[in-house]
mmCIF file of C-alpha atoms in Angstrom:
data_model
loop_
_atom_site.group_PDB
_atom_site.id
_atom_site.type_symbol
_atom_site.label_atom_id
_atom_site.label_comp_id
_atom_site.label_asym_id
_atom_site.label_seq_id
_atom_site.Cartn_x
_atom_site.Cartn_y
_atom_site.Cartn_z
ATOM 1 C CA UNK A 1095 305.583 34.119 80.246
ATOM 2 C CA UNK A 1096 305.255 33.376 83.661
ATOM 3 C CA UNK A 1097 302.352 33.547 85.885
ATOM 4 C CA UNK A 1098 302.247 32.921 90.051
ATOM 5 C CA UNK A 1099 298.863 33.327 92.124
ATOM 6 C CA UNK A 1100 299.889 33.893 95.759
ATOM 7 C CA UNK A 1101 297.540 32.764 98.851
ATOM 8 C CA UNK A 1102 297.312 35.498 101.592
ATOM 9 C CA UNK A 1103 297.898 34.239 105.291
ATOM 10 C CA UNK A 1104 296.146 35.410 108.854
ATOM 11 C CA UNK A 1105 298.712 36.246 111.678
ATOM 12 C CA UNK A 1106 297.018 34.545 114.735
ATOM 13 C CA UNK A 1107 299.341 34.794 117.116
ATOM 14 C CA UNK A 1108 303.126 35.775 118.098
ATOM 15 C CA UNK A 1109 304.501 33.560 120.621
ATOM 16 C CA UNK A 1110 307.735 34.861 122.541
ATOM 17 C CA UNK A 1111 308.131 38.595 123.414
ATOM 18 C CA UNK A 1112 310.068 38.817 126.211
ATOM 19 C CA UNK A 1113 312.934 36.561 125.224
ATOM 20 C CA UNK A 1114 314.730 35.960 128.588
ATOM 21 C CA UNK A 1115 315.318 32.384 127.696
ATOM 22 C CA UNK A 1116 316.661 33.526 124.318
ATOM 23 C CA UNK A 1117 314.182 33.327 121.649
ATOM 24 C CA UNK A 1118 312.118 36.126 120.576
ATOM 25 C CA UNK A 1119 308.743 36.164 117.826
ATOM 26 C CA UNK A 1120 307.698 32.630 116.727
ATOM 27 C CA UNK A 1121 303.538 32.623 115.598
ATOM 28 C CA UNK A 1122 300.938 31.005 114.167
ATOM 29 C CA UNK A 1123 299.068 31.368 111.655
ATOM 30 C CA UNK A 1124 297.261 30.124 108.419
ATOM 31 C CA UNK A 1125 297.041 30.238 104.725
ATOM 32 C CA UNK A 1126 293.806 31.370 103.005
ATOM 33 C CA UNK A 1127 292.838 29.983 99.611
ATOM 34 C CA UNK A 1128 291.374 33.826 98.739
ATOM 35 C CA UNK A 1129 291.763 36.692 98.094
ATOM 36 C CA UNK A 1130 295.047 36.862 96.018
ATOM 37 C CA UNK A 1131 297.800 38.059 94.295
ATOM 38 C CA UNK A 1132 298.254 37.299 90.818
ATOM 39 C CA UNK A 1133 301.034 38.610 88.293
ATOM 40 C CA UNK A 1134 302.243 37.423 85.080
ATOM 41 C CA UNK A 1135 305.998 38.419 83.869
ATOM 42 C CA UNK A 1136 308.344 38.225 80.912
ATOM 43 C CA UNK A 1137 311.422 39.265 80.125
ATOM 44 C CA UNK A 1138 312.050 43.162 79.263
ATOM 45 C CA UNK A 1139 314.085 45.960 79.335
ATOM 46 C CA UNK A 1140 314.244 47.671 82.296
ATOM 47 C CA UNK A 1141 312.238 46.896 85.207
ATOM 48 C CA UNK A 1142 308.491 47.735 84.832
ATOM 49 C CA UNK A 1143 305.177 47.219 87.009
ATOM 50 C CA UNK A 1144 302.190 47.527 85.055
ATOM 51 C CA UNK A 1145 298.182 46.767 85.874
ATOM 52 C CA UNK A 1146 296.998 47.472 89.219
ATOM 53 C CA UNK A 1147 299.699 49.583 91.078
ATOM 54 C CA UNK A 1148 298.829 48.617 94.995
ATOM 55 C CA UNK A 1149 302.525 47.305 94.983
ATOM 56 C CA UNK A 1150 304.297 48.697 92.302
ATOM 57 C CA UNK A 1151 307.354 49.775 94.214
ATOM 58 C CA UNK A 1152 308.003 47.152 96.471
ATOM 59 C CA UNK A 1153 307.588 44.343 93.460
ATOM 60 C CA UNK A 1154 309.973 46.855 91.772
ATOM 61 C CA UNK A 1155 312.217 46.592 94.319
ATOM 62 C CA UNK A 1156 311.952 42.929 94.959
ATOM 63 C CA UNK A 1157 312.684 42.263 91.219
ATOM 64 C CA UNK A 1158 315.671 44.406 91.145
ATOM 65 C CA UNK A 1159 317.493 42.730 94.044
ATOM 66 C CA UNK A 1160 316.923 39.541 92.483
ATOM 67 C CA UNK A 1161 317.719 40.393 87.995
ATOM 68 C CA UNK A 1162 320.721 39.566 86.599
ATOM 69 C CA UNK A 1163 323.217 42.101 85.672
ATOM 70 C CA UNK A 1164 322.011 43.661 82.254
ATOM 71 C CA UNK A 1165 318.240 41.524 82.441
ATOM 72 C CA UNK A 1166 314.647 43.107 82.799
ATOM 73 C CA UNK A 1167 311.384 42.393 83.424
ATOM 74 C CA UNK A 1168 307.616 43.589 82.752
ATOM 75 C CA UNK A 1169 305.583 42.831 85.527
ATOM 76 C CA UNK A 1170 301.857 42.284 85.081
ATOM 77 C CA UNK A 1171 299.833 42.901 88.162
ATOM 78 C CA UNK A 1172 296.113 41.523 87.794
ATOM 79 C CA UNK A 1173 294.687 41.095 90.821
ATOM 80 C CA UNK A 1174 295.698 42.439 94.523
ATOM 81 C CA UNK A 1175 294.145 43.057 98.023
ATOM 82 C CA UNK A 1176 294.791 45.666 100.051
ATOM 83 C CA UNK A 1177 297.858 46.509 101.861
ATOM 84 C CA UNK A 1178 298.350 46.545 105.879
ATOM 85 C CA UNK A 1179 295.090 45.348 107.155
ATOM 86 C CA UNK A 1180 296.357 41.840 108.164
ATOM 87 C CA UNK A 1181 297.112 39.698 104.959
ATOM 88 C CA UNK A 1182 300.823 40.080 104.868
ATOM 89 C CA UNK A 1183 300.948 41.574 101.419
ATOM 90 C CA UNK A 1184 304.338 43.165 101.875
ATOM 91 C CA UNK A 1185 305.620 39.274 101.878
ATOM 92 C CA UNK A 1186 303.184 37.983 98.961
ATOM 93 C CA UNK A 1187 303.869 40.829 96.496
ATOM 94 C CA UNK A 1188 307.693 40.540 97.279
ATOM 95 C CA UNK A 1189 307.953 37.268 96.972
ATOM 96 C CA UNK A 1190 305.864 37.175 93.675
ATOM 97 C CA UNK A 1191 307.936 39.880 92.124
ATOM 98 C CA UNK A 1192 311.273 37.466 93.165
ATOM 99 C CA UNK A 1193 309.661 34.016 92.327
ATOM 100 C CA UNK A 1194 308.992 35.775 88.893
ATOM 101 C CA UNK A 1195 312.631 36.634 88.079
ATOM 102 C CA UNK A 1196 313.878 33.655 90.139
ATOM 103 C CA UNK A 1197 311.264 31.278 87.382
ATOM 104 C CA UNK A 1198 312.251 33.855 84.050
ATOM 105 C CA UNK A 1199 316.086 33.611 84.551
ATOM 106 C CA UNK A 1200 316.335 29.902 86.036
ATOM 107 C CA UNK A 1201 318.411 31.223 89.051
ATOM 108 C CA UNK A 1202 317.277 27.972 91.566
ATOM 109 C CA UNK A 1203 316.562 29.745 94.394
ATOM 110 C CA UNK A 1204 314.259 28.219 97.372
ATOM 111 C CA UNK A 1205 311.300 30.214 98.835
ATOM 112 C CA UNK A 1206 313.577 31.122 102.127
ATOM 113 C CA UNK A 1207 316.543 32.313 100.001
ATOM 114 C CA UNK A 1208 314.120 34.806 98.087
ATOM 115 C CA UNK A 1209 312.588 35.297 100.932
ATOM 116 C CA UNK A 1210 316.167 36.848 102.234
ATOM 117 C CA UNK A 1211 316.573 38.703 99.334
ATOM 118 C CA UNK A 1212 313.447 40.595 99.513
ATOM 119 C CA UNK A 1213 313.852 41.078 103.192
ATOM 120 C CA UNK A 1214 310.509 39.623 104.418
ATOM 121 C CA UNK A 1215 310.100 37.165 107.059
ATOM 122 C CA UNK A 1216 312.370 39.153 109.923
ATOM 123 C CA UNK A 1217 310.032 38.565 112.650
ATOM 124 C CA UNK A 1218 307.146 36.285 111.620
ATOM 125 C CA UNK A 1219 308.192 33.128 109.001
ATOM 126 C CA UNK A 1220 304.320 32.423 108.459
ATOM 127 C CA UNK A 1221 303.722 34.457 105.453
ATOM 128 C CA UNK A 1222 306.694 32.968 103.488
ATOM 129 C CA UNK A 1223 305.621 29.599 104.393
ATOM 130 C CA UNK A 1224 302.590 30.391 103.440
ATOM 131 C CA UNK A 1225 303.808 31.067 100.133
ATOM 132 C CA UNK A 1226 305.727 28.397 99.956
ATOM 133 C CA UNK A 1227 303.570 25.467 101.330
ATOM 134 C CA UNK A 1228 300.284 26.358 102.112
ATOM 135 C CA UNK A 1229 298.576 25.193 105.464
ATOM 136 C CA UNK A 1230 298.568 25.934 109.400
ATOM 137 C CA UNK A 1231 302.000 26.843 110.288
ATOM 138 C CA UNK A 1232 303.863 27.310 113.670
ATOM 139 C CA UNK A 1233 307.754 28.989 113.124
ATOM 140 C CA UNK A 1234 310.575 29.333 115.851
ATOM 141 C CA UNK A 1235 311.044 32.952 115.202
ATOM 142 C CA UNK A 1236 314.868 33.890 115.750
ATOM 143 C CA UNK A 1237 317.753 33.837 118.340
ATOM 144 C CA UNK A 1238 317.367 37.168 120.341
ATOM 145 C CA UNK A 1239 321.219 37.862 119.972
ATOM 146 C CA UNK A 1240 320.657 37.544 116.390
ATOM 147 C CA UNK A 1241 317.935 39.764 115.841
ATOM 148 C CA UNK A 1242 318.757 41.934 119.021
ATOM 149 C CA UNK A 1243 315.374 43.768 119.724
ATOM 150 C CA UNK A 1244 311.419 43.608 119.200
ATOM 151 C CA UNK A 1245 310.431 45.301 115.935
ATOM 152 C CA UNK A 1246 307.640 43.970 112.757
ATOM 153 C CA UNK A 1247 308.975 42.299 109.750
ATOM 154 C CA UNK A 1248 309.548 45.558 107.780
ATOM 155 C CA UNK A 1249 312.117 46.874 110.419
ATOM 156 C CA UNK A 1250 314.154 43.352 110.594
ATOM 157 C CA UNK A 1251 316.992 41.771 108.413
ATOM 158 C CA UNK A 1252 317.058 38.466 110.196
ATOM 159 C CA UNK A 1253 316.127 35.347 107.876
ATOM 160 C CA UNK A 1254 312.680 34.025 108.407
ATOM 161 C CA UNK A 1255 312.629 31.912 111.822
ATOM 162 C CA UNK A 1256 312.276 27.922 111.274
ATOM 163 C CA UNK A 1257 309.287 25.854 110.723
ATOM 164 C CA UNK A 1258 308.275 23.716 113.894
ATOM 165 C CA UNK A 1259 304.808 22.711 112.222
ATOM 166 C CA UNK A 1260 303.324 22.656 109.229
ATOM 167 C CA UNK A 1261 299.693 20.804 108.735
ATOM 168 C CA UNK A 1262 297.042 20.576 106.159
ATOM 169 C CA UNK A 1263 293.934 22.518 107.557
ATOM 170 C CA UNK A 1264 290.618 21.063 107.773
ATOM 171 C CA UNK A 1265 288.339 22.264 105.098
ATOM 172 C CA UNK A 1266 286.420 24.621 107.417
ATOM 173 C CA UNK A 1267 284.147 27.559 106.189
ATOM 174 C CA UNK A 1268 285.298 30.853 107.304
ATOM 175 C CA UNK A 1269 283.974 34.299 107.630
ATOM 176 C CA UNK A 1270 286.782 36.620 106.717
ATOM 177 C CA UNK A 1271 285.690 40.538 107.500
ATOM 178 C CA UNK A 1272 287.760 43.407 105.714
ATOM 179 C CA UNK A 1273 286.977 46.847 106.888
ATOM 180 C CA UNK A 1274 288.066 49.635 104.512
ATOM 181 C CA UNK A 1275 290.499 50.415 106.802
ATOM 182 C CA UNK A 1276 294.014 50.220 107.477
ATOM 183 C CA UNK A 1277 295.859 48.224 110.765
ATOM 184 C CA UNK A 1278 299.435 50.105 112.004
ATOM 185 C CA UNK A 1279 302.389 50.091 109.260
ATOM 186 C CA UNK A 1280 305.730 51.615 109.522
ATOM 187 C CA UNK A 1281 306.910 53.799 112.122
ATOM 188 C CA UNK A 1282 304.031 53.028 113.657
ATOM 189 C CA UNK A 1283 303.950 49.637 114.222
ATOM 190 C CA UNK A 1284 307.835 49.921 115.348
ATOM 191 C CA UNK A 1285 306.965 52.142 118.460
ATOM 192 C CA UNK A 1286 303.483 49.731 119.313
ATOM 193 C CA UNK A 1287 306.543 46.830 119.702
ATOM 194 C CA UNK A 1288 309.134 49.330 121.314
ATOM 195 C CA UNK A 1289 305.956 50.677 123.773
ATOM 196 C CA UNK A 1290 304.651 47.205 124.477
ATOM 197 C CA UNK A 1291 307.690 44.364 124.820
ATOM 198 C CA UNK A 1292 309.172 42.650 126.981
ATOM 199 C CA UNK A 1293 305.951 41.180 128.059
ATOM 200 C CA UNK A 1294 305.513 39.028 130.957
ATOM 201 C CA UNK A 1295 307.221 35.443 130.605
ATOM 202 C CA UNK A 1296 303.814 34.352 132.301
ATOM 203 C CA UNK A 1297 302.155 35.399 129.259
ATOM 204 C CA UNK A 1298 304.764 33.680 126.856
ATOM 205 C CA UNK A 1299 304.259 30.828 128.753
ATOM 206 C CA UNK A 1300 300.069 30.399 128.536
ATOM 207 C CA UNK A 1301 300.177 31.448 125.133
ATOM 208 C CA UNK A 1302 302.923 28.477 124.202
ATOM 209 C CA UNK A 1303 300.768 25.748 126.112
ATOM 210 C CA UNK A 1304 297.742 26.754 124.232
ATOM 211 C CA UNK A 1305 299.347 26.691 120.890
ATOM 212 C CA UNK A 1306 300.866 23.494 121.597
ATOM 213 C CA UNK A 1307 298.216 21.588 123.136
ATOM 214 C CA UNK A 1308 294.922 22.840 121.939
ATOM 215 C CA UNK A 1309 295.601 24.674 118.592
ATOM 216 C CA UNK A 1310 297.888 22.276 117.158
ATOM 217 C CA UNK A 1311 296.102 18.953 118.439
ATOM 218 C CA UNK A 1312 292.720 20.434 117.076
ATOM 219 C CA UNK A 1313 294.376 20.834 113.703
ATOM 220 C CA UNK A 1314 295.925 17.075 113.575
ATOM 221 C CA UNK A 1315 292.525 15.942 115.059
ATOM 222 C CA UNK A 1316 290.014 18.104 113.298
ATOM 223 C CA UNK A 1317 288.222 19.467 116.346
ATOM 224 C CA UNK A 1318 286.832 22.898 115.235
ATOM 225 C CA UNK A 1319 285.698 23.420 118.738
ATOM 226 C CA UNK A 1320 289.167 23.462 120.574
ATOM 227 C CA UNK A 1321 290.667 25.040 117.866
ATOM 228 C CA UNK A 1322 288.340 27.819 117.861
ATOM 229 C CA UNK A 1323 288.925 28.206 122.039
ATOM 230 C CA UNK A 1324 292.203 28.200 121.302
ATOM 231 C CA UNK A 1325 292.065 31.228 118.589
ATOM 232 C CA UNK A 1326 290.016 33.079 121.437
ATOM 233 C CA UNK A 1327 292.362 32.407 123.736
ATOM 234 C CA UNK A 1328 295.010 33.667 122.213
ATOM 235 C CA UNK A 1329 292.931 37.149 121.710
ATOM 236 C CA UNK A 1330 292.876 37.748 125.309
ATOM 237 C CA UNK A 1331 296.840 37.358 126.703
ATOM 238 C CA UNK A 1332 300.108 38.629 125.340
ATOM 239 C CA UNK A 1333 301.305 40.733 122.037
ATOM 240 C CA UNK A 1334 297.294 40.462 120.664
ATOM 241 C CA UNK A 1335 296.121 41.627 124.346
ATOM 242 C CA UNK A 1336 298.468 44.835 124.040
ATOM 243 C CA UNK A 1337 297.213 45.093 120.501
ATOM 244 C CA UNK A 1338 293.345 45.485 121.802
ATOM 245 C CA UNK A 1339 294.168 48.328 123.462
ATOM 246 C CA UNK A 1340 294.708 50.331 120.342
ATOM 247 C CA UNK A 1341 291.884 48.556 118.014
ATOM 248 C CA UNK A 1342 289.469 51.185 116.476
ATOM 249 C CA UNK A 1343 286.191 50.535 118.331
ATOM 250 C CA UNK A 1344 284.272 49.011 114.885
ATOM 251 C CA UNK A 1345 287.146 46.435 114.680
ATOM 252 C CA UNK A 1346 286.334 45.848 118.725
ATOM 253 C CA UNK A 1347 282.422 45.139 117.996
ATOM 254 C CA UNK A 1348 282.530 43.149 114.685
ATOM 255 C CA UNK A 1349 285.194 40.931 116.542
ATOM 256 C CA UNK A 1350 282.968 40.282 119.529
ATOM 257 C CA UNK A 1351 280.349 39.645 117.507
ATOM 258 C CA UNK A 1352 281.395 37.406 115.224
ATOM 259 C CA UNK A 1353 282.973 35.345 118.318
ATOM 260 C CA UNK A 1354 279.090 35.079 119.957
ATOM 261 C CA UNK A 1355 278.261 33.645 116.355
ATOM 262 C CA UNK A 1356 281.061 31.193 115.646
ATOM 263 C CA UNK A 1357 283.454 28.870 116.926
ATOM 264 C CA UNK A 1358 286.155 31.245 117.380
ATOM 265 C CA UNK A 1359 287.550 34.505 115.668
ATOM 266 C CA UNK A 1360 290.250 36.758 116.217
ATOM 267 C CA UNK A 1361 291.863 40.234 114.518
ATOM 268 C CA UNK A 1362 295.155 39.135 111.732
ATOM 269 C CA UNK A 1363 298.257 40.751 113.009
ATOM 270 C CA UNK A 1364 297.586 44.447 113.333
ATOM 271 C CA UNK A 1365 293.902 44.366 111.505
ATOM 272 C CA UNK A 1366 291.653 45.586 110.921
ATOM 273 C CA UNK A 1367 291.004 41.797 109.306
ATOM 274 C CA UNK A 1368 288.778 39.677 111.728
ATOM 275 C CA UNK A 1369 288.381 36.081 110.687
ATOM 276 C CA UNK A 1370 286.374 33.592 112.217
ATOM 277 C CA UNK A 1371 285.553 30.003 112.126
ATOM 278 C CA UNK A 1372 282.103 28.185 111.105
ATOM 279 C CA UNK A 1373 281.467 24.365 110.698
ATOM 280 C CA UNK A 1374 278.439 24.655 107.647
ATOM 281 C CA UNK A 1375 278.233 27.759 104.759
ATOM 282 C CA UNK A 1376 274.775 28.353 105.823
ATOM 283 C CA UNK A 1377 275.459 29.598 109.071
ATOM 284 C CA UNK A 1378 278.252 31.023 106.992
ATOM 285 C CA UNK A 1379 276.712 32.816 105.185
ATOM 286 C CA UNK A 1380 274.042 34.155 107.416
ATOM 287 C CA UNK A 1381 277.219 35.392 109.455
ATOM 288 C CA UNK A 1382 278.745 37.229 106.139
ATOM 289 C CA UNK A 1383 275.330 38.367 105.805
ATOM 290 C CA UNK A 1384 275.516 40.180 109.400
ATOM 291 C CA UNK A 1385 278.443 41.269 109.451
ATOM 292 C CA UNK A 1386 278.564 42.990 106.211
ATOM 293 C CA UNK A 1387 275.771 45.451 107.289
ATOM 294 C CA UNK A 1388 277.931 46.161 110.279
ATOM 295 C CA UNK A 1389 280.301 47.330 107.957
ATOM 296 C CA UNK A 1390 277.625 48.990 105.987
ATOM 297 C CA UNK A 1391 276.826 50.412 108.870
ATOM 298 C CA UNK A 1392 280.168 51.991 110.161
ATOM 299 C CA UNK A 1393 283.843 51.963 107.790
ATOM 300 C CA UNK A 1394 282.770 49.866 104.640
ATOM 301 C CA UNK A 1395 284.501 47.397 103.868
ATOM 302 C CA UNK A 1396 283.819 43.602 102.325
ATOM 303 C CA UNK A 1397 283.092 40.353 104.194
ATOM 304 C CA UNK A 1398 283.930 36.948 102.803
ATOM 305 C CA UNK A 1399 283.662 33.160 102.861
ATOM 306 C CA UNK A 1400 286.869 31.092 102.129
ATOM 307 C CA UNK A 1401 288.703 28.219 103.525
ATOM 308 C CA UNK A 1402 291.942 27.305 104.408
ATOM 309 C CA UNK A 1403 294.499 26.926 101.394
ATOM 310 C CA UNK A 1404 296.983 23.498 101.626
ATOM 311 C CA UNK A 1405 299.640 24.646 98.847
ATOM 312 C CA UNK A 1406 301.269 27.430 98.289
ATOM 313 C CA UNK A 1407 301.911 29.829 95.382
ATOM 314 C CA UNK A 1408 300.958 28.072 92.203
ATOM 315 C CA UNK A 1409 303.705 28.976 89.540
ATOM 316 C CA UNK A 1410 303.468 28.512 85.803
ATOM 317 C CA UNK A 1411 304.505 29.296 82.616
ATOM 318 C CA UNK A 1412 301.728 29.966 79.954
#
């Protein structure tokens, strides 16, 4: 039998949208040592998903474009978080489903071939990294003429973009909010791209120099203060900017506040996650504290304190 535990990432930023100079996507973003994914799998006939059903199909389909002519698998889903509200768990369920059969039937595959297979990683690479190594991670996101327009991962084919930097994160506390809500998905979240891109190569261009001389600097130099200017920063100016606009207004206030009462925090991808950055777990946990009656208060939802997760998916067989 085989068991994998994913990690879940936060989207921080996207990078390039306007792609005049021939790029498009690239992003930051970081791996989170909870919540998870976890499956176990063995062979079978047929392909079934059994436990919790969250992602039932798509780790159905994953699996199938992956087995073996006349092979199976049972899939055993034990633990999950919730879908489209900034995790990336289209990428992390896929992927698990894929690593399983990849691990079962000893086909050698690499975390960017499955990755391919399962069709994940078309416009941000930091989820399969994520999977695959852990950490803060910068990609390259794709050659325009390659990819040929601005759409989400679900709506691309292209291969996930290439890693420019990868770094062990400092083991900072973090308040992690999760309304019980959900962020854009689908046809949805292809017409926010269509409505919103090209943006402004000014943009592109402030948004690169922060990522490349704050963000990534604080990482390498553990400086929680310039890397939490840099994740507010990055709120306030291209793709996350546009994305603002169309925040519910609970996602709005627990964002702001959790900025006055940190060192930085910003919205994952679409939301409605907000994550945030804190140097102690007592001011940590005073913040969780807050912020969970604000959800009380409004949506519902669960607020958590995690860190940063250096590895990626941990794969065994038990």
């Amino acid at each position: 039998m085989i068991k994998i535990t994913t990690p879940c990432r936060i989207h921080m930023t996207l990078i390039d949208m306007n792609a005049e100079i021939g790029r498009v996507d690239g992003g930051a973003g970081l791996t989170l040592s909870s919540p998870n994914i976890r499956i176990t799998a063995e062979e079978a006939d047929g392909v079934n998903i059994e436990g919790l059903q969250g992602f039932a199909d798509r780790m159905k389909r994953a699996a199938e474009s992956l087995l073996p002519e006349g092979k199976g698998i049972r899939i055993n889903v034990q633990e999950v978080y919730h879908a489209h509200v900034g995790f990336g768990s289209g990428t992390q369920s896929s992927l698990a489903a894929a690593a399983a059969v990849n691990e079962l039937y000893g086909l050698g595959k690499s975390v960017r071939e499955l990755a391919l297979s399962v069709k994940r990683g078309g416009t941000s690479g930091i989820g399969v990294t994520a999977f695959e190594k852990g950490g803060f991670i910068v990609d390259g996101g794709h050659r325009f003429k390659d990819k040929g327009g601005f759409m989400p991962s679900a709506a691309s084919k292209v291969p996930p973009g290439p890693v420019l930097f990868r770094e062990d994160f400092p083991q900072w506390d973090m308040v992690v909010a999760i309304p019980n809500d959900k962020g854009m998905y689908d046809q949805e979240e292809v017409e926010t791209f269509k409505k919103f891109c090209p943006l402004p190569v000014e943009e592109v261009r402030e948004i690169s120099h922060v990522v490349l001389m704050q963000m990534m600097p604080a990482v390498i130099e553990n400086d929680i203060v310039s890397f939490g200017a840099a994740v507010n920063h990055v709120q306030t100016v291209g793709f996350n900017k546009r994305e603002s606009f169309i925040w519910p207004e609970f996602v709005k206030n627990i964002a702001s506040f959790m900025r006055s009462r940190s060192y930085g925090a910003g919205v994952s991808s679409f939301g409605p996650v907000v994550y945030s950055f804190v140097d102690n777990k007592s001011d940590g946990r005073q913040l969780q504290a807050e912020v969970q009656k604000m959800l009380d208060d409004s949506v519902g939802g669960t607020v958590m304190l995690t860190r940063a997760r250096n590895h990626g998916a941990e794969i065994s067989r038990v």
